[in-house]
Amino acid sequence: MTVDIGIVHSGKVSTFFKVESDIKNIDFINFMSDYILEHKFQFKLQKQQRHKIRHTLTF
C-alpha cells in the first residue's frame, strides 16, 4: 500500500491519501487512514510549514 501523508507544523498528520494498493478491503483501508490520521510525530516544523511524505506500507 503506497500512501501520501501530509504533516503540519505541530507534527500532526493532516492528510492521508492512498496512491496505490493491492489491498481491496475498503474497511481495512479506512481503518489505516483513521489510525494514521490520529498520529502525531515527536518533531515540530517551522510555523506555516508542511511536508508531504510518500511511503509504502508493507503488511
Short mmCIF file of N, CA and C in Angstrom, two decimals, residues 1-58:
data_model
loop_
_atom_site.label_atom_id
_atom_site.label_comp_id
_atom_site.label_asym_id
_atom_site.label_seq_id
_atom_site.Cartn_x
_atom_site.Cartn_y
_atom_site.Cartn_z
N MET A 1 0.85 -1.16 0.00
CA MET A 1 0.00 0.00 0.00
C MET A 1 0.90 1.24 0.00
N THR A 2 0.80 2.06 -1.02
CA THR A 2 1.57 3.30 -1.10
C THR A 2 0.65 4.46 -0.75
N VAL A 3 1.11 5.29 0.18
CA VAL A 3 0.27 6.39 0.66
C VAL A 3 1.07 7.70 0.68
N ASP A 4 0.36 8.80 0.55
CA ASP A 4 0.91 10.14 0.78
C ASP A 4 0.37 10.61 2.12
N ILE A 5 1.28 11.10 2.97
CA ILE A 5 0.91 11.57 4.30
C ILE A 5 1.35 13.03 4.41
N GLY A 6 0.43 13.91 4.76
CA GLY A 6 0.75 15.32 4.96
C GLY A 6 0.95 15.60 6.44
N ILE A 7 2.00 16.35 6.78
CA ILE A 7 2.31 16.67 8.16
C ILE A 7 2.37 18.19 8.30
N VAL A 8 1.70 18.75 9.31
CA VAL A 8 1.70 20.19 9.55
C VAL A 8 2.74 20.54 10.60
N HIS A 9 2.90 21.83 10.87
CA HIS A 9 3.99 22.33 11.72
C HIS A 9 4.04 21.73 13.11
N SER A 10 2.91 21.32 13.68
CA SER A 10 2.91 20.76 15.03
C SER A 10 3.35 19.30 15.07
N GLY A 11 3.56 18.69 13.91
CA GLY A 11 3.94 17.28 13.84
C GLY A 11 2.74 16.38 13.67
N LYS A 12 1.55 16.97 13.59
CA LYS A 12 0.32 16.19 13.45
C LYS A 12 0.10 15.82 11.99
N VAL A 13 -0.38 14.61 11.77
CA VAL A 13 -0.72 14.16 10.41
C VAL A 13 -2.02 14.85 10.01
N SER A 14 -1.99 15.54 8.88
CA SER A 14 -3.18 16.29 8.45
C SER A 14 -3.92 15.62 7.30
N THR A 15 -3.20 14.89 6.45
CA THR A 15 -3.85 14.24 5.32
C THR A 15 -3.32 12.83 5.11
N PHE A 16 -4.18 11.99 4.58
CA PHE A 16 -3.83 10.61 4.23
C PHE A 16 -4.47 10.34 2.88
N PHE A 17 -3.66 9.94 1.90
CA PHE A 17 -4.17 9.66 0.57
C PHE A 17 -3.56 8.36 0.06
N LYS A 18 -4.40 7.40 -0.28
CA LYS A 18 -3.93 6.13 -0.83
C LYS A 18 -3.59 6.35 -2.30
N VAL A 19 -2.33 6.10 -2.66
CA VAL A 19 -1.87 6.27 -4.03
C VAL A 19 -2.08 4.98 -4.81
N GLU A 20 -1.66 3.87 -4.20
CA GLU A 20 -1.73 2.57 -4.86
C GLU A 20 -1.83 1.49 -3.79
N SER A 21 -2.58 0.42 -4.10
CA SER A 21 -2.71 -0.64 -3.10
C SER A 21 -3.15 -1.94 -3.75
N ASP A 22 -2.58 -3.04 -3.25
CA ASP A 22 -3.04 -4.36 -3.64
C ASP A 22 -4.20 -4.79 -2.74
N ILE A 23 -4.41 -4.05 -1.66
CA ILE A 23 -5.47 -4.36 -0.70
C ILE A 23 -6.78 -3.81 -1.24
N LYS A 24 -7.77 -4.65 -1.32
CA LYS A 24 -9.07 -4.25 -1.86
C LYS A 24 -10.12 -4.05 -0.77
N ASN A 25 -9.82 -4.46 0.46
CA ASN A 25 -10.77 -4.35 1.56
C ASN A 25 -10.88 -2.89 2.01
N ILE A 26 -11.99 -2.24 1.66
CA ILE A 26 -12.17 -0.82 1.96
C ILE A 26 -12.22 -0.56 3.46
N ASP A 27 -12.72 -1.51 4.24
CA ASP A 27 -12.76 -1.34 5.70
C ASP A 27 -11.35 -1.26 6.27
N PHE A 28 -10.43 -2.07 5.76
CA PHE A 28 -9.05 -2.04 6.24
C PHE A 28 -8.37 -0.72 5.84
N ILE A 29 -8.62 -0.27 4.63
CA ILE A 29 -8.04 0.99 4.17
C ILE A 29 -8.56 2.15 5.03
N ASN A 30 -9.85 2.15 5.33
CA ASN A 30 -10.42 3.19 6.20
C ASN A 30 -9.84 3.11 7.61
N PHE A 31 -9.63 1.90 8.12
CA PHE A 31 -9.01 1.72 9.44
C PHE A 31 -7.61 2.31 9.45
N MET A 32 -6.81 2.01 8.42
CA MET A 32 -5.45 2.54 8.35
C MET A 32 -5.46 4.06 8.23
N SER A 33 -6.38 4.60 7.48
CA SER A 33 -6.50 6.04 7.34
C SER A 33 -6.79 6.69 8.69
N ASP A 34 -7.76 6.18 9.41
CA ASP A 34 -8.10 6.72 10.73
C ASP A 34 -6.93 6.58 11.70
N TYR A 35 -6.27 5.44 11.67
CA TYR A 35 -5.15 5.18 12.58
C TYR A 35 -4.00 6.16 12.33
N ILE A 36 -3.67 6.37 11.07
CA ILE A 36 -2.55 7.26 10.73
C ILE A 36 -2.92 8.72 10.98
N LEU A 37 -4.17 9.11 10.71
CA LEU A 37 -4.59 10.49 10.93
C LEU A 37 -4.57 10.88 12.41
N GLU A 38 -4.66 9.90 13.31
CA GLU A 38 -4.60 10.18 14.75
C GLU A 38 -3.17 10.33 15.25
N HIS A 39 -2.19 10.00 14.42
CA HIS A 39 -0.78 10.00 14.86
C HIS A 39 -0.22 11.42 14.92
N LYS A 40 0.69 11.62 15.86
CA LYS A 40 1.42 12.88 15.96
C LYS A 40 2.90 12.54 16.12
N PHE A 41 3.73 13.12 15.26
CA PHE A 41 5.16 12.87 15.32
C PHE A 41 5.79 13.70 16.45
N GLN A 42 6.95 13.27 16.91
CA GLN A 42 7.64 13.92 18.01
C GLN A 42 8.43 15.15 17.59
N PHE A 43 8.47 15.48 16.31
CA PHE A 43 9.21 16.66 15.86
C PHE A 43 8.22 17.76 15.49
N LYS A 44 8.72 18.97 15.42
CA LYS A 44 7.91 20.11 15.01
C LYS A 44 8.59 20.78 13.81
N LEU A 45 7.78 21.31 12.95
CA LEU A 45 8.26 22.05 11.78
C LEU A 45 8.15 23.54 12.07
N GLN A 46 8.77 24.33 11.22
CA GLN A 46 8.64 25.78 11.36
C GLN A 46 7.19 26.18 11.11
N LYS A 47 6.80 27.31 11.66
CA LYS A 47 5.43 27.78 11.53
C LYS A 47 5.04 27.89 10.05
N GLN A 48 3.82 27.51 9.75
CA GLN A 48 3.25 27.54 8.39
C GLN A 48 3.95 26.58 7.43
N GLN A 49 4.77 25.67 7.94
CA GLN A 49 5.46 24.72 7.07
C GLN A 49 4.72 23.39 7.08
N ARG A 50 4.66 22.75 5.93
CA ARG A 50 4.02 21.44 5.78
C ARG A 50 4.97 20.54 5.00
N HIS A 51 4.86 19.24 5.26
CA HIS A 51 5.64 18.26 4.50
C HIS A 51 4.70 17.18 4.00
N LYS A 52 5.01 16.67 2.82
CA LYS A 52 4.29 15.53 2.28
C LYS A 52 5.28 14.38 2.16
N ILE A 53 4.89 13.24 2.68
CA ILE A 53 5.74 12.05 2.65
C ILE A 53 5.01 10.97 1.85
N ARG A 54 5.71 10.35 0.93
CA ARG A 54 5.17 9.18 0.23
C ARG A 54 5.86 7.97 0.82
N HIS A 55 5.07 7.02 1.28
CA HIS A 55 5.61 5.85 1.95
C HIS A 55 4.88 4.61 1.49
N THR A 56 5.60 3.51 1.40
CA THR A 56 4.99 2.22 1.07
C THR A 56 4.88 1.40 2.35
N LEU A 57 3.65 1.09 2.73
CA LEU A 57 3.38 0.26 3.90
C LEU A 57 3.33 -1.19 3.46
N THR A 58 4.02 -2.05 4.17
CA THR A 58 4.03 -3.47 3.85
C THR A 58 3.45 -4.25 5.01
#
